[in-house]
Amino acid sequence: MRKATELFGEWATLGRDEGMEHGHAASVGQMLDATLDKMEDGFSAIDLGCGNGWVVRRLLELGAGSAMGVDGAEEMINKARNIDPEGRYELGHLPDWRPPHRFDLVHSMEFLYYLKDPSSMLETIAREWLLPGGWLIAGVDHYAENEESLEWPIKLDVHMTTIASEGWREVMIAAGFKDVSIWITNRDDGKPGTLVMTGRVSFSS
């Protein structure tokens, strides 16, 4: 199987990042609507698997005092920097890359299941990426209840870790998150939407 970064680098070259942005916009909108009311003005944020940086720019429009993105596909980061030369976009191979500081909000869309051990990444986010009281919101379209997504690993020749919704809840809690919520976004066509997980880290460091 090829690496997910190779796949997304190819998609960036083909311009499919714009389709990803359009396809995920509704889910991300619901995710941000559910999360930003928990943030204080001027909050700091990072987007994991930022692609061309569209969520980073959206976070700044919605009141983030600072926001940055990280992605393992060089072609995606180059595209983000070309679109937004003043933005903060880092090429980083996750899960090993570490941010320069902690954040109030970690956002991720369509990233976690590409990892062979997403539970370890979630533990790292809780322990090293978030400020005390900070929130994670992550969305995945590949999960056990979304039957259409179960053929993606074979079709795309990329590793995907398949977890059911309650499994994600258990992983979040085991990683150290509190106030965990798991829900599925609405879609106009009636098909399963994005599975969303949210949780905060303890206010004590």
Coordinates of C-alpha atoms in Angstrom, one line a residue:
M1 CA 0.0 0.0 0.0
R2 CA 1.2 3.5 -0.7
K3 CA 1.4 6.3 1.9
A4 CA -1.5 8.6 2.4
T5 CA 0.9 11.5 1.8
E6 CA 1.6 10.2 -1.6
L7 CA -2.1 10.0 -2.4
F8 CA -2.8 13.5 -1.2
G9 CA 0.3 14.9 -3.0
E10 CA -1.1 13.4 -6.2
W11 CA -4.5 14.9 -5.5
A12 CA -3.0 18.3 -4.9
T13 CA -1.2 18.1 -8.3
L14 CA -4.4 17.1 -10.0
G15 CA -6.3 20.0 -8.3
R16 CA -8.5 17.6 -6.3
D17 CA -7.9 19.6 -3.1
E18 CA -10.5 22.0 -4.3
G19 CA -13.0 19.2 -4.6
M20 CA -12.1 18.0 -1.1
E21 CA -12.7 21.5 0.2
H22 CA -16.1 21.7 -1.4
G23 CA -17.0 18.2 -0.4
H24 CA -16.1 18.7 3.3
A25 CA -17.3 22.3 3.7
A26 CA -20.7 21.3 5.1
S27 CA -19.4 18.9 7.6
V28 CA -16.6 21.2 8.7
G29 CA -19.2 24.0 9.0
Q30 CA -21.3 21.9 11.4
M31 CA -18.1 20.9 13.3
L32 CA -17.0 24.5 13.8
D33 CA -20.5 25.7 14.7
A34 CA -20.5 23.1 17.5
T35 CA -17.1 24.1 18.8
L36 CA -16.4 27.8 18.4
D37 CA -18.9 28.8 21.1
K38 CA -16.6 27.1 23.5
M39 CA -13.7 29.3 22.5
E40 CA -12.8 32.7 23.9
D41 CA -12.0 35.6 21.6
G42 CA -8.6 35.4 20.1
F43 CA -8.2 31.6 20.6
S44 CA -5.3 29.7 19.0
A45 CA -5.9 26.8 16.7
I46 CA -4.2 24.3 14.5
D47 CA -5.6 22.1 11.7
L48 CA -4.1 18.6 11.3
G49 CA -4.0 17.5 7.8
C50 CA -4.7 21.0 6.6
G51 CA -4.5 20.3 2.8
N52 CA -4.5 23.6 1.0
G53 CA -5.2 25.5 4.2
W54 CA -8.8 26.4 3.7
V55 CA -9.8 25.5 7.3
V56 CA -7.0 27.6 8.7
R57 CA -8.2 30.6 6.8
R58 CA -11.8 29.9 7.9
L59 CA -10.7 29.7 11.5
L60 CA -9.1 33.1 11.2
E61 CA -12.3 34.5 9.6
L62 CA -14.3 33.1 12.5
G63 CA -12.3 34.8 15.3
A64 CA -9.1 32.8 15.9
G65 CA -6.3 35.1 17.1
S66 CA -3.8 32.7 15.5
A67 CA -4.1 29.6 13.4
M68 CA -1.7 27.3 11.6
G69 CA -1.9 24.1 9.6
V70 CA 0.3 21.0 9.2
D71 CA 0.2 18.4 6.5
G72 CA 2.5 15.6 5.4
A73 CA 2.0 16.1 1.7
E74 CA 4.6 18.7 0.4
E75 CA 2.4 19.5 -2.6
M76 CA -0.5 20.4 -0.3
I77 CA 1.7 22.7 1.8
N78 CA 3.1 24.3 -1.3
K79 CA -0.4 25.0 -2.5
A80 CA -1.5 26.4 0.9
R81 CA 1.5 28.8 0.9
N82 CA 0.8 29.9 -2.7
I83 CA -2.8 30.7 -1.8
D84 CA -1.9 32.4 1.5
P85 CA 1.7 33.5 1.5
E86 CA 1.2 35.2 4.9
G87 CA -0.3 32.1 6.5
R88 CA 1.5 29.5 8.8
Y89 CA 1.7 26.2 7.1
E90 CA 4.2 23.5 8.1
L91 CA 5.3 20.4 6.3
G92 CA 5.2 17.7 9.0
H93 CA 5.1 13.9 9.0
L94 CA 2.6 12.9 11.6
P95 CA 2.4 11.4 14.2
D96 CA 6.1 12.3 14.8
W97 CA 5.9 16.0 14.1
R98 CA 5.4 18.3 17.1
P99 CA 3.9 21.8 17.1
P100 CA 5.9 24.9 18.3
H101 CA 3.4 25.5 21.1
R102 CA 0.1 24.3 22.5
F103 CA -3.3 25.4 21.3
D104 CA -6.8 26.2 22.5
L105 CA -8.3 24.2 19.6
V106 CA -7.0 21.3 17.5
H107 CA -9.1 20.6 14.4
S108 CA -8.8 17.7 12.1
M109 CA -10.9 16.5 9.1
E110 CA -10.2 13.2 7.4
F111 CA -6.8 12.5 9.0
L112 CA -7.0 10.2 12.0
Y113 CA -7.9 6.9 10.3
Y114 CA -4.9 7.1 8.0
L115 CA -2.8 6.4 11.0
K116 CA -2.0 2.8 12.0
D117 CA -2.4 3.8 15.7
P118 CA -4.9 6.7 16.0
S119 CA -5.3 6.1 19.7
S120 CA -1.6 7.0 20.2
M121 CA -2.0 10.2 18.2
L122 CA -5.0 11.2 20.3
E123 CA -3.1 10.6 23.5
T124 CA -0.3 12.9 22.1
I125 CA -2.8 15.6 21.2
A126 CA -4.3 15.5 24.7
R127 CA -0.9 15.5 26.4
E128 CA 1.3 17.7 24.2
W129 CA -0.8 19.7 21.7
L130 CA -3.6 21.3 23.8
L131 CA -3.6 23.9 26.4
P132 CA -5.4 23.0 29.7
G133 CA -9.1 23.2 29.0
G134 CA -8.4 23.1 25.2
W135 CA -10.7 21.2 22.8
L136 CA -10.2 18.7 20.0
I137 CA -12.7 18.4 17.2
A138 CA -12.1 15.7 14.6
G139 CA -14.1 14.4 11.7
V140 CA -13.8 11.1 9.9
D141 CA -15.8 9.8 6.9
H142 CA -14.3 6.3 7.1
Y143 CA -15.9 4.5 10.0
A144 CA -17.6 1.1 10.5
E145 CA -21.2 2.3 10.2
N146 CA -20.4 4.1 6.8
E147 CA -20.6 1.0 4.6
E148 CA -19.6 2.9 1.4
S149 CA -16.3 3.9 3.0
L150 CA -15.3 0.3 3.8
E151 CA -14.1 -0.3 0.3
W152 CA -11.8 2.8 0.2
P153 CA -8.6 1.2 1.5
I154 CA -8.7 -1.3 -1.4
K155 CA -9.9 1.3 -4.0
L156 CA -7.2 3.8 -3.0
D157 CA -4.5 1.3 -2.0
V158 CA -4.0 3.2 1.3
H159 CA -4.1 2.0 4.9
M160 CA -7.2 3.0 6.9
T161 CA -8.0 2.1 10.5
T162 CA -11.7 1.2 10.7
I163 CA -13.4 2.0 14.0
A164 CA -17.0 2.2 14.9
S165 CA -18.5 5.3 16.5
E166 CA -18.6 3.8 20.0
G167 CA -15.0 2.7 19.5
W168 CA -14.0 6.2 18.8
R169 CA -15.7 7.3 22.0
E170 CA -13.7 4.7 24.0
V171 CA -10.5 5.8 22.3
M172 CA -11.1 9.4 23.1
I173 CA -11.8 8.7 26.8
A174 CA -8.8 6.4 27.0
A175 CA -6.6 9.2 25.5
G176 CA -7.6 11.5 28.4
F177 CA -10.3 13.6 26.9
K178 CA -13.3 14.8 29.0
D179 CA -16.8 15.8 28.0
V180 CA -16.5 13.5 25.0
S181 CA -19.2 13.7 22.4
I182 CA -19.7 11.6 19.3
W183 CA -22.2 12.5 16.6
I184 CA -22.8 12.3 12.8
T185 CA -23.3 15.3 10.6
N186 CA -26.4 15.7 8.6
R187 CA -26.4 15.2 4.8
D188 CA -29.1 16.3 2.4
D189 CA -28.9 13.0 0.4
G190 CA -29.7 10.9 3.5
K191 CA -26.4 9.0 3.4
P192 CA -24.2 8.7 6.5
G193 CA -22.3 12.0 7.2
T194 CA -19.1 12.7 8.9
L195 CA -18.5 11.0 12.3
V196 CA -17.4 13.8 14.6
M197 CA -15.7 13.5 17.9
T198 CA -15.1 16.3 20.4
G199 CA -13.5 16.4 23.8
R200 CA -11.5 18.7 26.1
V201 CA -8.4 18.2 28.2
S202 CA -8.4 18.7 31.9
F203 CA -8.0 22.3 33.2
S204 CA -5.1 21.1 35.3
S205 CA -1.9 20.5 33.5

